Coordinates of C-alpha atoms and ligand atoms in Angstrom, one line a residue:
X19 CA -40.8 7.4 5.8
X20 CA -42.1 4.6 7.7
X21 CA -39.4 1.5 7.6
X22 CA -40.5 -2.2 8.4
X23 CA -37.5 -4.9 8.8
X24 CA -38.8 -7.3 7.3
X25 CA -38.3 -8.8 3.6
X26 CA -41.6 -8.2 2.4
X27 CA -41.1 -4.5 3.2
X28 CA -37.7 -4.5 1.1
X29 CA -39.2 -6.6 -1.7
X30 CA -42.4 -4.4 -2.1
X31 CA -40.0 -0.9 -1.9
X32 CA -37.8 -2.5 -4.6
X33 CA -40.7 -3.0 -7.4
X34 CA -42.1 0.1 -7.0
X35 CA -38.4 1.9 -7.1
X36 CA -37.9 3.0 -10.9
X37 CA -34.4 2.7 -10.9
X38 CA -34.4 -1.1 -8.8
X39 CA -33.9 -2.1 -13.1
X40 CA -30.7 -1.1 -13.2
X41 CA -29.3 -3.8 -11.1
X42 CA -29.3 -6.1 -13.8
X43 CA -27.0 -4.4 -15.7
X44 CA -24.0 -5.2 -13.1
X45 CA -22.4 -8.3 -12.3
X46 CA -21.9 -9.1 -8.9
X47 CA -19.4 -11.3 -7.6
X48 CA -20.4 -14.9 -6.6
X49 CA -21.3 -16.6 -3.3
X50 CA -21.7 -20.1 -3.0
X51 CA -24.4 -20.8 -5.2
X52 CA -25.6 -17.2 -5.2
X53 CA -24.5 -13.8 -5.5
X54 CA -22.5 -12.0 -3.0
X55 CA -24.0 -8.7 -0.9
X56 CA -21.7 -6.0 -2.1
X57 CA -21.5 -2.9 -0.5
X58 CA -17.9 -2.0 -1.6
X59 CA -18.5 0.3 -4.4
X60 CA -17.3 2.9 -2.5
X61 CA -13.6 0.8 -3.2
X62 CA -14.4 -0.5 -6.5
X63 CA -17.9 -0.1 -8.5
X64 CA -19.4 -3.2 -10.0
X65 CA -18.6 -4.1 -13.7
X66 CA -21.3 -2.9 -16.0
X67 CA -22.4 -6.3 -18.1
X68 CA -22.2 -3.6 -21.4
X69 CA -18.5 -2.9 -20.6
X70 CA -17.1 -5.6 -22.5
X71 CA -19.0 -4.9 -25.6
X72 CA -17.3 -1.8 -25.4
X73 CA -13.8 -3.0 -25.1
X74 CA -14.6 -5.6 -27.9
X75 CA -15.5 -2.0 -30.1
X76 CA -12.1 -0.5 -29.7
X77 CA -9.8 -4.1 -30.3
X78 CA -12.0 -4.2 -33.4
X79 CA -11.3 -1.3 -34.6
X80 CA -7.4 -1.4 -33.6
X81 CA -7.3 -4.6 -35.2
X82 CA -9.2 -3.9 -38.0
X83 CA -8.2 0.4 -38.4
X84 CA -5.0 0.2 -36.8
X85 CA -3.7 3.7 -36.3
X86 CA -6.9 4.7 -39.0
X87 CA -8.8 4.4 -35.5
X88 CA -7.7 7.7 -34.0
X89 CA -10.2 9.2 -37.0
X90 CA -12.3 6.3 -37.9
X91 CA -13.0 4.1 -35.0
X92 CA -17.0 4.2 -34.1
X93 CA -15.6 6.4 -31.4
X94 CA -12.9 8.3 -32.7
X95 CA -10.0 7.9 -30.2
X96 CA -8.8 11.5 -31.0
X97 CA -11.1 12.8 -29.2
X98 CA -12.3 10.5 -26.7
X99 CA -12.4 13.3 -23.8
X100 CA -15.3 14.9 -25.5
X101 CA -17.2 11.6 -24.9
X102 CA -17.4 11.9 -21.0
X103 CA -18.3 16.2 -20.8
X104 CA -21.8 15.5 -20.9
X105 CA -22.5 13.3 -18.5
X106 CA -19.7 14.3 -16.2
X107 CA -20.9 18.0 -16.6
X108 CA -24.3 16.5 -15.2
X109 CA -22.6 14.6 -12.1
X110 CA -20.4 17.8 -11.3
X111 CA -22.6 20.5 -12.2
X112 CA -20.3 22.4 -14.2
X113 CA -20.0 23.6 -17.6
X114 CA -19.0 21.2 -20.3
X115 CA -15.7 22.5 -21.0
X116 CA -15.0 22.9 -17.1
X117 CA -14.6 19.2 -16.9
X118 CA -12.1 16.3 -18.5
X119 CA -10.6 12.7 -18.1
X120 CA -7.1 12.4 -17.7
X121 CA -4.0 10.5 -16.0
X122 CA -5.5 9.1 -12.5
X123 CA -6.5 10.9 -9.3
X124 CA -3.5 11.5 -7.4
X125 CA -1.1 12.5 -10.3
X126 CA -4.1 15.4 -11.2
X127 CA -4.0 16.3 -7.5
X128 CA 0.0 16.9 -8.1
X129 CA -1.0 18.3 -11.7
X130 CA -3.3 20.9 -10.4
X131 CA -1.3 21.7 -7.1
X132 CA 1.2 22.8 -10.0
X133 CA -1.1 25.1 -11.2
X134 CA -3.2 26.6 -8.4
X135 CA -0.8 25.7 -5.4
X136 CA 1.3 29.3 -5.9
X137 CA 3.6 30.0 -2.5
X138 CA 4.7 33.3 -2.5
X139 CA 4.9 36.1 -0.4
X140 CA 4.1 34.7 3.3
X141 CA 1.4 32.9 1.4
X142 CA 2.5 29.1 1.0
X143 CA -0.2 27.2 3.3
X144 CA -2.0 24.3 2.7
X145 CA -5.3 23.5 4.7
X146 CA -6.6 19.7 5.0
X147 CA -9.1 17.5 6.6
X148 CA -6.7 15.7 9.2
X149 CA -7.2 12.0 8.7
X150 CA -7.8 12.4 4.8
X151 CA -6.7 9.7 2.8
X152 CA -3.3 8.5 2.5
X153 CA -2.4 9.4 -0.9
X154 CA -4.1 12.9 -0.2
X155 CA -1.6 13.2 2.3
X156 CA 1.5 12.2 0.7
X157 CA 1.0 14.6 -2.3
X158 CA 0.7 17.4 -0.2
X159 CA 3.4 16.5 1.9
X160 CA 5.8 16.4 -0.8
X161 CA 4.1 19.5 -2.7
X162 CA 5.2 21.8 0.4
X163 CA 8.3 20.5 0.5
X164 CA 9.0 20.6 -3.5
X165 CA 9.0 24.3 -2.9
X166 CA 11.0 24.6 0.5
X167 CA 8.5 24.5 3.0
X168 CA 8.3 21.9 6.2
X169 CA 5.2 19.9 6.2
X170 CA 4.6 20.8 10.1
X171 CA 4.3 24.4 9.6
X172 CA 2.9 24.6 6.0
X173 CA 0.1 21.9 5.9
X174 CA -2.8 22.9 8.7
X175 CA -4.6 19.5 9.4
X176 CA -8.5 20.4 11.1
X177 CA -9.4 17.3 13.4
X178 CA -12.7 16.9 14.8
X179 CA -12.7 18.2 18.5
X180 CA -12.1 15.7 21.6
X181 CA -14.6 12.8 21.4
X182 CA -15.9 13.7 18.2
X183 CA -15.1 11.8 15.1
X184 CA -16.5 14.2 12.4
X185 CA -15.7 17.9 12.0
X186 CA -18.4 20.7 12.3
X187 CA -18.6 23.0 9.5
X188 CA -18.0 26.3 11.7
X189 CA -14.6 25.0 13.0
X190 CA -13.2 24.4 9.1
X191 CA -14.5 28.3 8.6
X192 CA -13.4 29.5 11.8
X193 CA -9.7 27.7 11.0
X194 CA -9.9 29.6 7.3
X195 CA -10.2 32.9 8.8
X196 CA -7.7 32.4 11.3
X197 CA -5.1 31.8 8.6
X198 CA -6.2 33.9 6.1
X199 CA -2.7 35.7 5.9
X200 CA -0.8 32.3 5.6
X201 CA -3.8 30.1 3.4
X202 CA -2.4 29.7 0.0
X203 CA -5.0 26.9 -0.9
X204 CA -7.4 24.7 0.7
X205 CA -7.7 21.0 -0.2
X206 CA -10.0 19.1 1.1
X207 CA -11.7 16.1 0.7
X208 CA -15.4 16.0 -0.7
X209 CA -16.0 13.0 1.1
X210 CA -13.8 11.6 3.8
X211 CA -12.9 8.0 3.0
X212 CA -13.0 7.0 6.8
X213 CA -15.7 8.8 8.4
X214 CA -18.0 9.0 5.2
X215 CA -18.5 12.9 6.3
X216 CA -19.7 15.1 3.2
X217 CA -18.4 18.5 3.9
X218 CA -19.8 21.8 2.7
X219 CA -18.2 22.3 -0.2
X220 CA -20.1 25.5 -0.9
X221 CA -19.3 26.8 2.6
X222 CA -15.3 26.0 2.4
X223 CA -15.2 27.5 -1.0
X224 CA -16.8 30.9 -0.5
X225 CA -14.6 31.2 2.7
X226 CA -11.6 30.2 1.1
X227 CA -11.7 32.7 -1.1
X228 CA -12.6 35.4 1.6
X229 CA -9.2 34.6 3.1
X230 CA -7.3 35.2 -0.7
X231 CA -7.0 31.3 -1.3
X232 CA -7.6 28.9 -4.0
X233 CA -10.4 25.8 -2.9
X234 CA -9.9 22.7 -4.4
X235 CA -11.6 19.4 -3.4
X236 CA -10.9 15.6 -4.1
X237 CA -14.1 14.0 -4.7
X238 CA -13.3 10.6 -5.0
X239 CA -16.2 9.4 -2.8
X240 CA -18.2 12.0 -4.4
X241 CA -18.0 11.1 -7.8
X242 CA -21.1 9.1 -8.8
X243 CA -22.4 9.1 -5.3
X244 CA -23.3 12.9 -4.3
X245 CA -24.3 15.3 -6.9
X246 CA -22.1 18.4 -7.4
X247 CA -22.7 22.1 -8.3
X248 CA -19.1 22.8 -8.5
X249 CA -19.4 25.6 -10.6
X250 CA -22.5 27.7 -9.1
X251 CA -20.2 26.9 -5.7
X252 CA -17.3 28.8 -7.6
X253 CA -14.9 25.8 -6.8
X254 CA -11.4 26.7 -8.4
X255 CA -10.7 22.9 -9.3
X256 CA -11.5 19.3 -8.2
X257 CA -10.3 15.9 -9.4
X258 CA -11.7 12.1 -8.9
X259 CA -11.1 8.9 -9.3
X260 CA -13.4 7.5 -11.7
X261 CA -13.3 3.3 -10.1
X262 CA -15.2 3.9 -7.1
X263 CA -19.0 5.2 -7.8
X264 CA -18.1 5.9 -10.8
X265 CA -17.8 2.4 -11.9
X266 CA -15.1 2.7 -14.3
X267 CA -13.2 -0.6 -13.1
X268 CA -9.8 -0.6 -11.6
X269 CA -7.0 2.0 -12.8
X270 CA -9.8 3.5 -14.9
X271 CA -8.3 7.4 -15.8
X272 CA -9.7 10.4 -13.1
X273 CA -11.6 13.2 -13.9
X274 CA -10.7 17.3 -13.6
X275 CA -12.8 20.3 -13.2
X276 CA -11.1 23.8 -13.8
X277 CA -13.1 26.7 -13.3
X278 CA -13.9 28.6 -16.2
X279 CA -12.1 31.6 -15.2
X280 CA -8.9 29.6 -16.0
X281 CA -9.6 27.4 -18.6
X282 CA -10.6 30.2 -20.9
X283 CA -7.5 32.4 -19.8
X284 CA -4.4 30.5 -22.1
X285 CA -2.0 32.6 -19.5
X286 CA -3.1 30.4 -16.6
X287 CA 0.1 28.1 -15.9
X288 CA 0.2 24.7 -16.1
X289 CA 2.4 21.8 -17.4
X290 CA 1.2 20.8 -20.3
X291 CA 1.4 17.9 -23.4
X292 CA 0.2 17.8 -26.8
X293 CA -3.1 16.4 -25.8
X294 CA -4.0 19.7 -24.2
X295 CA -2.5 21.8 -27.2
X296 CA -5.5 23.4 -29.4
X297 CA -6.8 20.2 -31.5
X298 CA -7.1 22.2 -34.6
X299 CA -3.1 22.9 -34.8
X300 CA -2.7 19.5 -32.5
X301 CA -0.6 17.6 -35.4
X302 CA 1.1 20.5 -37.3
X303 CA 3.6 19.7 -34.7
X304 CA 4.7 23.6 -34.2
X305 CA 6.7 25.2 -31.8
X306 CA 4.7 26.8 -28.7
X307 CA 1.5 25.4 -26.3
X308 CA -1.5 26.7 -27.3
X309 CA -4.1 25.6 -24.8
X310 CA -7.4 24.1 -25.9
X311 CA -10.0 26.2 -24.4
X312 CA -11.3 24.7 -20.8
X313 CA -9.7 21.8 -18.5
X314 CA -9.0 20.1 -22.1
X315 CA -6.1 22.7 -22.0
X316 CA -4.5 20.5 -18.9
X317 CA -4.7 17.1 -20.9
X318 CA -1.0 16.2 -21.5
X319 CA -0.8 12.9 -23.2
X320 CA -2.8 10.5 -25.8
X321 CA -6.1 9.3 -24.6
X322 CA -5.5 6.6 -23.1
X323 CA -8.7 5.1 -24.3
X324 CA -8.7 1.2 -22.5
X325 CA -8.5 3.3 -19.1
X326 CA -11.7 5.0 -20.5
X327 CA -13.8 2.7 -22.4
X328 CA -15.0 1.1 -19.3
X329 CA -16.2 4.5 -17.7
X330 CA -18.0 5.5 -20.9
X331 CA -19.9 2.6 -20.9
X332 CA -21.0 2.9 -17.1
X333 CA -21.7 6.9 -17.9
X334 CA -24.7 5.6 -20.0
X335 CA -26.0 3.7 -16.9
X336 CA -25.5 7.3 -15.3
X337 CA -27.0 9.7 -18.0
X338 CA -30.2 7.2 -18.2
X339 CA -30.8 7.1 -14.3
X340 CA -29.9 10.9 -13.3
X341 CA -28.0 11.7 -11.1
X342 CA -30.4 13.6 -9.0
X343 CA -32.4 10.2 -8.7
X344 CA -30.3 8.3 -8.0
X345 CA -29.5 10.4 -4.8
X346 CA -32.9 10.9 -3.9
X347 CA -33.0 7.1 -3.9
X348 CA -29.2 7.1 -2.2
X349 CA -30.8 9.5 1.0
X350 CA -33.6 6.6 1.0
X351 CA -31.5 3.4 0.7
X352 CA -28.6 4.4 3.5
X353 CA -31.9 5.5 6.2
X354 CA -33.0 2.4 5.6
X355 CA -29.4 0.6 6.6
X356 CA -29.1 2.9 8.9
X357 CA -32.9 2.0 10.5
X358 CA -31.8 -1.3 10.4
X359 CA -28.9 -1.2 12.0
X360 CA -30.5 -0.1 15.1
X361 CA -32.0 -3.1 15.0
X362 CA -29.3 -4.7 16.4
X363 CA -29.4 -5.5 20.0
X364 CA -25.7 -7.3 21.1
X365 CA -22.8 -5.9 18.5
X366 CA -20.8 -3.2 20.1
X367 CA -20.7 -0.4 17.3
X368 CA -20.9 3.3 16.6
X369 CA -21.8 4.8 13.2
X370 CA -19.5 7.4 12.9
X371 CA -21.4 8.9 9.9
X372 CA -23.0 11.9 10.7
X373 CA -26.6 10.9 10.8
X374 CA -27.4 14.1 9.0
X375 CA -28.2 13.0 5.7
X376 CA -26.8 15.9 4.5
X377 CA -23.5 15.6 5.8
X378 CA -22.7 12.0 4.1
X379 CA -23.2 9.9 0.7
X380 CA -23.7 6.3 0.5
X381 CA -21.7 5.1 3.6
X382 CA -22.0 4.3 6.7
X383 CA -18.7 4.0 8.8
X384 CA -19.6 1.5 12.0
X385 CA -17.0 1.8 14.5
X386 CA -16.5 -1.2 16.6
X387 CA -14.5 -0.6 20.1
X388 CA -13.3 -4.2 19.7
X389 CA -13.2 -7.3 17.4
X390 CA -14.0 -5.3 14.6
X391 CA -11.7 -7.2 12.2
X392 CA -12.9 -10.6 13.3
X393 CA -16.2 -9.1 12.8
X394 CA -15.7 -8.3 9.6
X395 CA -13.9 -11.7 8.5
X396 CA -17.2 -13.3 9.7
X397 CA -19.4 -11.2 7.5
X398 CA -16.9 -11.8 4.9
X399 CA -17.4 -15.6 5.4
X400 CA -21.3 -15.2 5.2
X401 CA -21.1 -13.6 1.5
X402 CA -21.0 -10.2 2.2
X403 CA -18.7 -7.6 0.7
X404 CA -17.6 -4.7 2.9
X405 CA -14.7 -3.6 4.0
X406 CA -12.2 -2.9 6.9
X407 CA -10.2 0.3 7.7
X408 CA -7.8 0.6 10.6
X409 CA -8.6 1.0 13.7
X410 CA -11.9 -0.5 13.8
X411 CA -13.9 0.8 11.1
X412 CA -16.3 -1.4 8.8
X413 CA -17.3 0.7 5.7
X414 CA -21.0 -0.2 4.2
X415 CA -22.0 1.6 1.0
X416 CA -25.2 0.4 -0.9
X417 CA -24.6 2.4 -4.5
X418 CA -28.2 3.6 -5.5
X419 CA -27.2 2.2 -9.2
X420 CA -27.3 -1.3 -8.2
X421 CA -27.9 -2.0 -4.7
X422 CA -31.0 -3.0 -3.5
X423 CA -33.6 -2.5 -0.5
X424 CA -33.5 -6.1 -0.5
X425 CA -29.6 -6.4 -0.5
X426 CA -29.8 -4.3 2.8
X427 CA -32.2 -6.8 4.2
X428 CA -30.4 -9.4 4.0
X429 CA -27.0 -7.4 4.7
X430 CA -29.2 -7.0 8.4
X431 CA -30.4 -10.5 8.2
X432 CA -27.1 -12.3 8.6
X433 CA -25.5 -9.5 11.2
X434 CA -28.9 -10.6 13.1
X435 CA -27.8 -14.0 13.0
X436 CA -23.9 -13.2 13.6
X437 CA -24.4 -11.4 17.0
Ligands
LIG25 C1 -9.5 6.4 -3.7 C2 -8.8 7.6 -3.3 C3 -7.6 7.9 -3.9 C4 -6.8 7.0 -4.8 O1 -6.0 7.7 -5.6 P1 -5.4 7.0 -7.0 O2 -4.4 8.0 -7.5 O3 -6.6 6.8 -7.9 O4 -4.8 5.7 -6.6 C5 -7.0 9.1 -3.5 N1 -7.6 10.0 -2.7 C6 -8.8 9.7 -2.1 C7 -9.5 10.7 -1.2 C8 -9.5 8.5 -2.4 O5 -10.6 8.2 -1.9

């Protein structure tokens, strides 16, 4: 692929991409007279403009059906889970059953630590991208010590080695062995927030389990962004958020995959709620859980179906462009930023991506030394969307869904006239 900067070049690859029409099913958020460039969905996706039809459907019929809608509403709100399997199956790459929405990301991550986080026996450690997000962090902090353990013995962080920023696949492998007595479960992230870095997840998996431990990922940056073969990988569990990529707006309710093996074996422990009880017995209101069959068997409470309206209506945006397209467009889109990019002759930044395209999604981390905060407030006052991480990272991420060649043109054109 030959890249030109110029906006002819980004005009011309836009009309001939088949997927360019799905930008006008977003809103983007104003600029002065025009729109704003966002490349922030990696934060928080766009609104889909067929969202609030869909919210309009459920008042309706909780206005007009009352509690009637749990059967009756055009989408019954009994079971609203069923209405994301399909096309979350598709973005996961797992079985239908393997996959549900439920609660938000880091309650699941505390929900499914529950259940596949089992100390015992000289067995109680936790392995972890060091640097992985905050919340990340904090629920495995307090998971070690829930059971007894101190956080600086039983959580192994892996860091990238001196002067790196990104870790190399053989040193998260080499790290698994070297603790296979000790590894209870490694969690790691699918994508790191910071760094953008897309691990192997097939790699960390399959030597997870060759040390005796469970693998379990947190795909928040994955979701929607990357597409997954979680269960052909033989990945115990994963959860998501579903506002980022995913578009599902803010607070929307995360996704779950379980593994087969557990969600068809009832014995597998979890906590559990009446949502997750078999539906067919759901409302005889009887003594003792009977699990649904698959990660439906780990939903706990009602379907909380304003969370998920606006996710179902982005799913169709997902389901009609593929999710296999719309990566082979991603690989093409963040070259191009990243082409450009090198354009630039005076600001003083890194990527700290890996420029593998097969170690990252979307983003692009650029790493500025210095004045990468005022840096970012200018681009900020020139109509562009990104965002700042401490210490000194700017995070761009076109999203193949509704970004275009163009919006990275002129993402280039007004850092050419900032520097
Ligand atoms: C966005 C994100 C979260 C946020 O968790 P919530 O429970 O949805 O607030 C957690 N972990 C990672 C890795 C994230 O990227």
């Amino acid at each position: 692929m030959i890249f030109e900067a110029s906006l002819e070049y980004a005009r011309s690859t836009d009309k001939t991409d088949p997927l360019h029409q799905y930008r006008s099913q977003f809103y983007f958020p104003s600029y002065k007279d025009g729109e704003a460039i966002y490349f922030c969905g990696n934060s928080l996706g766009l609104q889909p403009k067929n969202v609030r039809n869909a919210i309009d459907q459920e008042l309706n019929d909780w206005k007009n059906l009352a509690v009637g809608g749990y059967f009756k509403a055009k989408t019954p709100w009994l079971f609203y889970q069923q209405y994301f399997r399909s096309s979350l199956s598709a973005i996961m790459g797992c079985r239908e059953d393997e996959v549900t929405v439920m609660n938000a990301l880091t309650v699941n991550l505390h929900f499914l630590m529950l259940s596949f986080y089992k100390p015992a026996n000289g067995r109680y450690k936790i392995m972890m991208e060091a640097g992985a997000f905050p919340s990340d962090q904090y629920a495995v902090e307090t998971q070690v010590k829930f059971y007894g353990y101190q956080p600086e013995d039983a959580i192994i962080e892996i860091a990238p080695r001196e002067g790196e920023h990104t870790l190399r696949t053989e040193d998260i492998l080499k790290a698994i062995d070297e603790n296979r007595d000790s590894l209870a479960l490694v969690l790691f992230g699918g994508i790191n927030y910071y760094t953008g870095q897309l691990y192997d997840i097939a790699a960390i998996t399959k030597a997870a389990h060759t040390a005796g431990a469970i693998a379990g990922f947190d795909l928040a940056h994955v979701a929607g962004n990357v597409p997954m073969h979680l269960h052909d990988w033989d990945v115990d569990f994963a959860a998501w958020c579903s506002y980022k990529y995913l578009n599902g707006g803010p607070g929307a309710a995360g996704g779950v995959y379980i593994h087969e093996r557990y969600g068809n074996n009832p014995q597998q422990q979890r906590l559990a709620g009446w949502w997750g009880n078999d539906e067919r017995v759901r409302f005889k209101m009887e003594k003792g859980f009977i699990p649904q069959q698959g990660a439906g068997g780990w939903q706990l409470s009602t379907a909380q179906v304003f969370n998920m309206v606006s996710l179902k209506a982005s799913l169709k945006w997902f389901d009609a462009a593929g999710i296999h397209n719309l990566r082979a467009k991603s690989l093409d889109l963040t070259a191009y930023l990243e082409f450009l990019l090198k354009q630039l002759k005076h600001f003083d930044f890194e990527i700290i991506t890996p420029s593998d395209p097969q170690q990252r999604g979307a983003q692009l981390s650029l790493y500025f030394k210095e004045f990468g905060k005022e840096i970012h407030q200018k681009m900020a006052d020139n109509g562009i969307i990104v965002d700042y991480r401490e210490p000194g990272v700017i995070r761009v991420a076109p999203a193949p869904l509704y970004n275009s060649y163009e919006d990275v043109y002129q993402f280039y054109k007004i850092l050419r006239e900032l520097e």
